[in-house]
CSV table of C-alpha atoms in Angstrom, one decimal:
chain,number,residue,atom,x,y,z
A,23,MET,CA,-108.9,-14.7,-43.8
A,24,LEU,CA,-105.6,-12.8,-43.6
A,25,ALA,CA,-105.6,-13.2,-39.8
A,26,THR,CA,-106.1,-16.9,-40.1
A,27,ARG,CA,-103.3,-17.2,-42.6
A,28,TRP,CA,-100.9,-15.2,-40.4
A,29,SER,CA,-101.9,-17.3,-37.4
A,30,ALA,CA,-101.1,-20.5,-39.3
A,31,MET,CA,-97.7,-19.2,-40.4
A,32,SER,CA,-96.7,-17.7,-37.0
A,33,SER,CA,-97.3,-20.8,-35.0
A,34,PRO,CA,-94.4,-22.8,-36.6
A,35,LEU,CA,-92.2,-19.7,-36.6
A,36,LEU,CA,-92.8,-19.1,-32.8
A,37,LEU,CA,-92.2,-22.8,-32.2
A,38,LEU,CA,-88.8,-22.6,-34.1
A,39,VAL,CA,-87.8,-19.5,-32.2
A,40,SER,CA,-88.7,-21.1,-28.9
A,41,VAL,CA,-86.7,-24.3,-29.7
A,42,VAL,CA,-83.6,-22.2,-30.8
A,43,PHE,CA,-83.8,-20.1,-27.6
A,44,LEU,CA,-84.1,-23.2,-25.4
A,45,LEU,CA,-81.2,-24.9,-27.1
A,46,HIS,CA,-79.1,-21.8,-26.6
A,47,VAL,CA,-80.0,-21.5,-22.9
A,48,LEU,CA,-79.7,-25.2,-22.0
A,49,SER,CA,-76.5,-25.9,-24.0
A,50,PRO,CA,-73.4,-26.4,-21.8
A,51,VAL,CA,-71.2,-23.4,-21.9
A,52,SER,CA,-67.6,-23.6,-20.6
A,53,ALA,CA,-66.6,-21.0,-18.1
A,54,GLN,CA,-63.6,-20.4,-20.3
A,55,ASP,CA,-65.9,-19.3,-23.2
A,56,SER,CA,-66.9,-16.2,-21.3
A,57,CYS,CA,-63.3,-15.2,-20.3
A,58,PRO,CA,-61.3,-12.3,-21.8
A,59,GLU,CA,-59.3,-13.1,-24.9
A,60,GLY,CA,-55.9,-14.5,-24.2
A,61,THR,CA,-56.7,-16.4,-21.0
A,62,SER,CA,-56.2,-20.1,-20.9
A,63,GLU,CA,-55.9,-23.0,-18.5
A,64,ASP,CA,-52.1,-22.9,-19.1
A,65,MET,CA,-52.1,-19.8,-16.9
A,66,CYS,CA,-53.2,-22.0,-14.0
A,67,ARG,CA,-50.2,-24.3,-14.2
A,68,SER,CA,-47.0,-23.8,-12.3
A,69,SER,CA,-45.0,-25.3,-15.2
A,70,ALA,CA,-45.7,-26.9,-18.5
A,71,GLY,CA,-47.5,-30.2,-18.1
A,72,SER,CA,-48.2,-29.7,-14.3
A,73,PRO,CA,-51.7,-30.3,-13.0
A,74,ILE,CA,-54.2,-27.4,-13.3
A,75,CYS,CA,-54.1,-25.5,-10.0
A,76,SER,CA,-52.0,-28.3,-8.6
A,77,ASP,CA,-55.1,-30.4,-8.4
A,78,ARG,CA,-56.3,-28.2,-5.5
A,79,GLY,CA,-58.7,-25.8,-7.2
A,80,GLU,CA,-60.5,-24.7,-10.3
A,81,CYS,CA,-59.2,-22.6,-13.1
A,82,VAL,CA,-61.5,-19.7,-14.0
A,83,CYS,CA,-60.4,-17.3,-16.7
A,84,GLY,CA,-56.7,-18.0,-16.0
A,85,GLU,CA,-56.9,-17.7,-12.2
A,86,CYS,CA,-57.0,-20.6,-9.7
A,87,HIS,CA,-59.7,-20.6,-7.1
A,88,CYS,CA,-58.5,-22.7,-4.2
A,89,ASP,CA,-60.5,-25.7,-3.0
A,90,THR,CA,-60.5,-24.8,0.7
A,91,MET,CA,-61.5,-28.2,1.9
A,92,THR,CA,-58.5,-29.8,0.1
A,93,CYS,CA,-56.2,-27.3,1.7
A,94,ARG,CA,-57.6,-27.9,5.2
A,95,SER,CA,-57.4,-31.7,4.9
A,96,LYS,CA,-53.7,-31.5,3.9
A,97,CYS,CA,-52.9,-29.3,6.9
A,98,ASP,CA,-54.8,-31.6,9.2
A,99,THR,CA,-53.1,-34.7,7.6
A,100,TYR,CA,-49.6,-33.4,8.4
A,101,ARG,CA,-50.5,-31.7,11.7
A,102,PHE,CA,-49.6,-34.4,14.2
A,103,CYS,CA,-46.6,-35.7,12.3
A,104,ALA,CA,-45.2,-32.2,12.2
A,105,GLU,CA,-45.7,-31.9,15.9
A,106,CYS,CA,-44.3,-35.3,17.0
A,107,LEU,CA,-41.3,-35.3,14.5
A,108,ALA,CA,-40.2,-31.8,15.4
A,109,PHE,CA,-41.0,-31.5,19.1
A,110,GLY,CA,-41.8,-35.1,20.3
A,111,THR,CA,-45.2,-34.0,21.5
A,112,GLY,CA,-48.8,-34.6,20.5
A,113,PRO,CA,-51.1,-37.6,20.1
A,114,LEU,CA,-48.6,-39.5,17.9
A,115,ALA,CA,-45.6,-38.9,20.2
A,116,SER,CA,-45.4,-42.6,21.3
A,117,GLN,CA,-45.7,-44.0,17.8
A,118,CYS,CA,-44.2,-41.2,15.7
A,119,GLU,CA,-41.7,-43.2,13.8
A,120,THR,CA,-44.3,-45.8,12.8
A,121,ALA,CA,-47.2,-43.4,12.0
A,122,CYS,CA,-45.0,-40.8,10.2
A,123,GLY,CA,-42.4,-43.0,8.5
A,124,GLN,CA,-43.2,-41.5,5.1
A,125,VAL,CA,-42.9,-37.9,6.3
A,126,SER,CA,-39.6,-36.0,6.6
A,127,VAL,CA,-39.1,-32.9,8.7
A,128,GLU,CA,-36.6,-30.1,8.4
A,129,LYS,CA,-36.4,-27.5,11.1
A,130,GLU,CA,-36.0,-23.8,10.1
A,131,ASP,CA,-35.9,-20.5,12.0
A,132,ASP,CA,-38.6,-19.0,9.9
A,133,PRO,CA,-40.1,-21.3,7.2
A,134,ASP,CA,-42.0,-19.4,4.5
A,135,VAL,CA,-43.7,-20.3,1.3
A,136,SER,CA,-41.1,-20.3,-1.4
A,137,ASP,CA,-42.8,-22.4,-4.1
A,138,PRO,CA,-46.3,-22.0,-5.7
A,139,ASP,CA,-47.1,-25.6,-4.7
A,140,GLU,CA,-46.4,-25.0,-1.0
A,141,ARG,CA,-48.9,-24.2,1.8
A,142,ILE,CA,-48.3,-22.8,5.3
A,143,CYS,CA,-50.2,-24.2,8.3
A,144,ALA,CA,-50.4,-23.2,12.0
A,145,PHE,CA,-51.8,-25.0,15.0
A,146,LEU,CA,-51.8,-25.0,18.8
A,147,THR,CA,-50.4,-27.9,20.8
A,148,ASP,CA,-52.3,-29.3,23.8
A,149,GLY,CA,-50.1,-27.0,26.0
A,150,GLY,CA,-51.3,-23.9,24.1
A,151,CYS,CA,-48.1,-23.4,22.2
A,152,ARG,CA,-48.2,-22.3,18.5
A,153,PHE,CA,-46.3,-24.2,15.9
A,154,GLN,CA,-46.1,-23.6,12.2
A,155,PHE,CA,-45.0,-25.6,9.2
A,156,VAL,CA,-44.9,-25.5,5.4
A,157,TYR,CA,-45.7,-28.5,3.3
A,158,GLY,CA,-45.1,-29.1,-0.4
A,159,ARG,CA,-44.9,-32.2,-2.6
A,160,LEU,CA,-43.6,-35.6,-1.5
A,161,GLY,CA,-44.5,-35.2,2.2
A,162,LYS,CA,-41.6,-33.0,3.1
A,163,LEU,CA,-42.3,-30.6,6.0
A,164,ARG,CA,-40.4,-27.5,7.0
A,165,VAL,CA,-41.2,-26.7,10.6
A,166,ARG,CA,-40.5,-23.6,12.6
A,167,ARG,CA,-37.7,-24.5,15.0
A,168,LYS,CA,-39.2,-22.9,18.1
A,169,LEU,CA,-42.7,-23.3,19.6
A,170,GLU,CA,-44.3,-20.0,20.4
A,171,CYS,CA,-45.8,-20.3,23.9
A,172,PRO,CA,-47.8,-17.8,25.9
A,173,LYS,CA,-45.9,-16.1,28.7
A,174,PRO,CA,-47.0,-17.1,32.2
A,175,ALA,CA,-49.1,-14.6,34.2
A,176,ILE,CA,-47.0,-12.3,36.4
A,177,SER,CA,-48.0,-11.7,40.0
A,178,PHE,CA,-47.7,-8.2,41.3
A,179,SER,CA,-46.6,-6.9,44.7
A,180,PRO,CA,-49.0,-4.5,46.4
A,181,ALA,CA,-46.4,-1.7,46.2
A,182,ALA,CA,-45.9,-2.1,42.4
A,183,SER,CA,-49.7,-2.1,41.9
A,184,GLU,CA,-50.2,1.1,43.9
A,185,ASP,CA,-47.5,2.9,42.0
A,186,ASN,CA,-48.7,1.6,38.6
A,187,GLU,CA,-45.2,0.3,37.9
A,188,GLY,CA,-43.9,-3.0,37.0
A,189,PRO,CA,-44.6,-5.5,34.2
A,190,VAL,CA,-48.0,-5.7,32.6
A,191,ASP,CA,-50.2,-8.8,33.1
A,192,ALA,CA,-51.1,-9.9,29.6
A,193,ALA,CA,-53.9,-12.1,30.9
A,194,ALA,CA,-55.4,-9.2,32.7
A,195,GLU,CA,-55.2,-7.0,29.6
A,196,ASP,CA,-57.0,-9.8,27.7
A,197,ARG,CA,-59.8,-9.9,30.3
A,198,ASN,CA,-60.2,-6.1,30.1
A,199,GLY,CA,-60.3,-6.2,26.3
A,200,ALA,CA,-57.2,-4.0,25.9
A,201,THR,CA,-55.5,-6.5,23.6
A,202,THR,CA,-56.6,-9.1,21.1
A,203,GLY,CA,-55.2,-12.4,20.2
A,204,ASP,CA,-53.0,-14.6,22.4
A,205,SER,CA,-50.6,-13.3,25.1
A,206,LEU,CA,-47.9,-13.1,22.4
A,207,GLY,CA,-50.0,-10.4,20.7
A,208,ARG,CA,-50.9,-12.5,17.8
A,209,SER,CA,-54.4,-13.4,16.5
A,210,PRO,CA,-55.3,-17.0,17.4
A,211,PRO,CA,-54.4,-19.2,14.5
A,212,ASP,CA,-57.1,-20.8,12.5
A,213,SER,CA,-56.7,-24.5,13.2
A,214,ALA,CA,-56.6,-25.2,9.5
A,215,ARG,CA,-55.0,-22.1,8.1
A,216,CYS,CA,-53.5,-22.8,4.7
A,217,CYS,CA,-52.4,-20.3,2.1
A,218,ARG,CA,-51.4,-20.6,-1.5
A,219,LEU,CA,-49.3,-17.8,-2.9
A,220,GLY,CA,-49.0,-17.1,-6.6
A,221,ALA,CA,-52.0,-17.8,-8.8
A,222,MET,CA,-54.2,-19.4,-6.2
A,223,LYS,CA,-57.0,-17.2,-4.8
C-alpha cells in the first residue's frame, strides 16, 4: 500500500521535474548571457551609436567575429573599379567612368588600414600583376600607386651557366621548388583577401 501511494505521488513530481527541465533546455538563451561579467555589445562598436561590428559580423562576448562572405563580396564589388580607375586596365576599362561613377580613387605609395571600418584587398590583373587597395565607407578607395609585376625570365649564356655565375632565374627556382609564391617572393594573394583590424576576428 505504501508503494502504491509513493507511486501515485512520484508520477506528478517526475512530470513536473521533466517539464521544468525541458523548459530550461529549450528556452532561448542569448550568447551574451554566458559571457564574462562586464562584456557588452558596446565593445563591438567603433563609436557610440555605430552599427555592431560595422554590420559585417556578430558580437560574441564583446568581440566581433567577421562575416567572411560580406568581406569577400565588398572586395569583389570594388575590384574592377579599383583596377580601371587607378590603372586603366581590366574588364571595365572601356566603360570605367560610367560603371564606377560613384567610386573615388586616391593613389598612395603604401595604403594601409588606418581605421577599424577599413578593409584591405589584393588581386591579380589579367597580366599577372598584383594590385592592392583599401576600402572604407562611402566608396572611397585608396589604391597602391604601383602594380607589382613578376620579373621576366632571364636567359643565360652557356658560359655563365657553366661557371654558376650570373642572375638567378626565378621561374626555374619555382619549378625546382626552391622558392614559394610568385617571382616577387610573395605568396600568391587570395583573390578575396580582406582583413579587419581592431575588434574584428
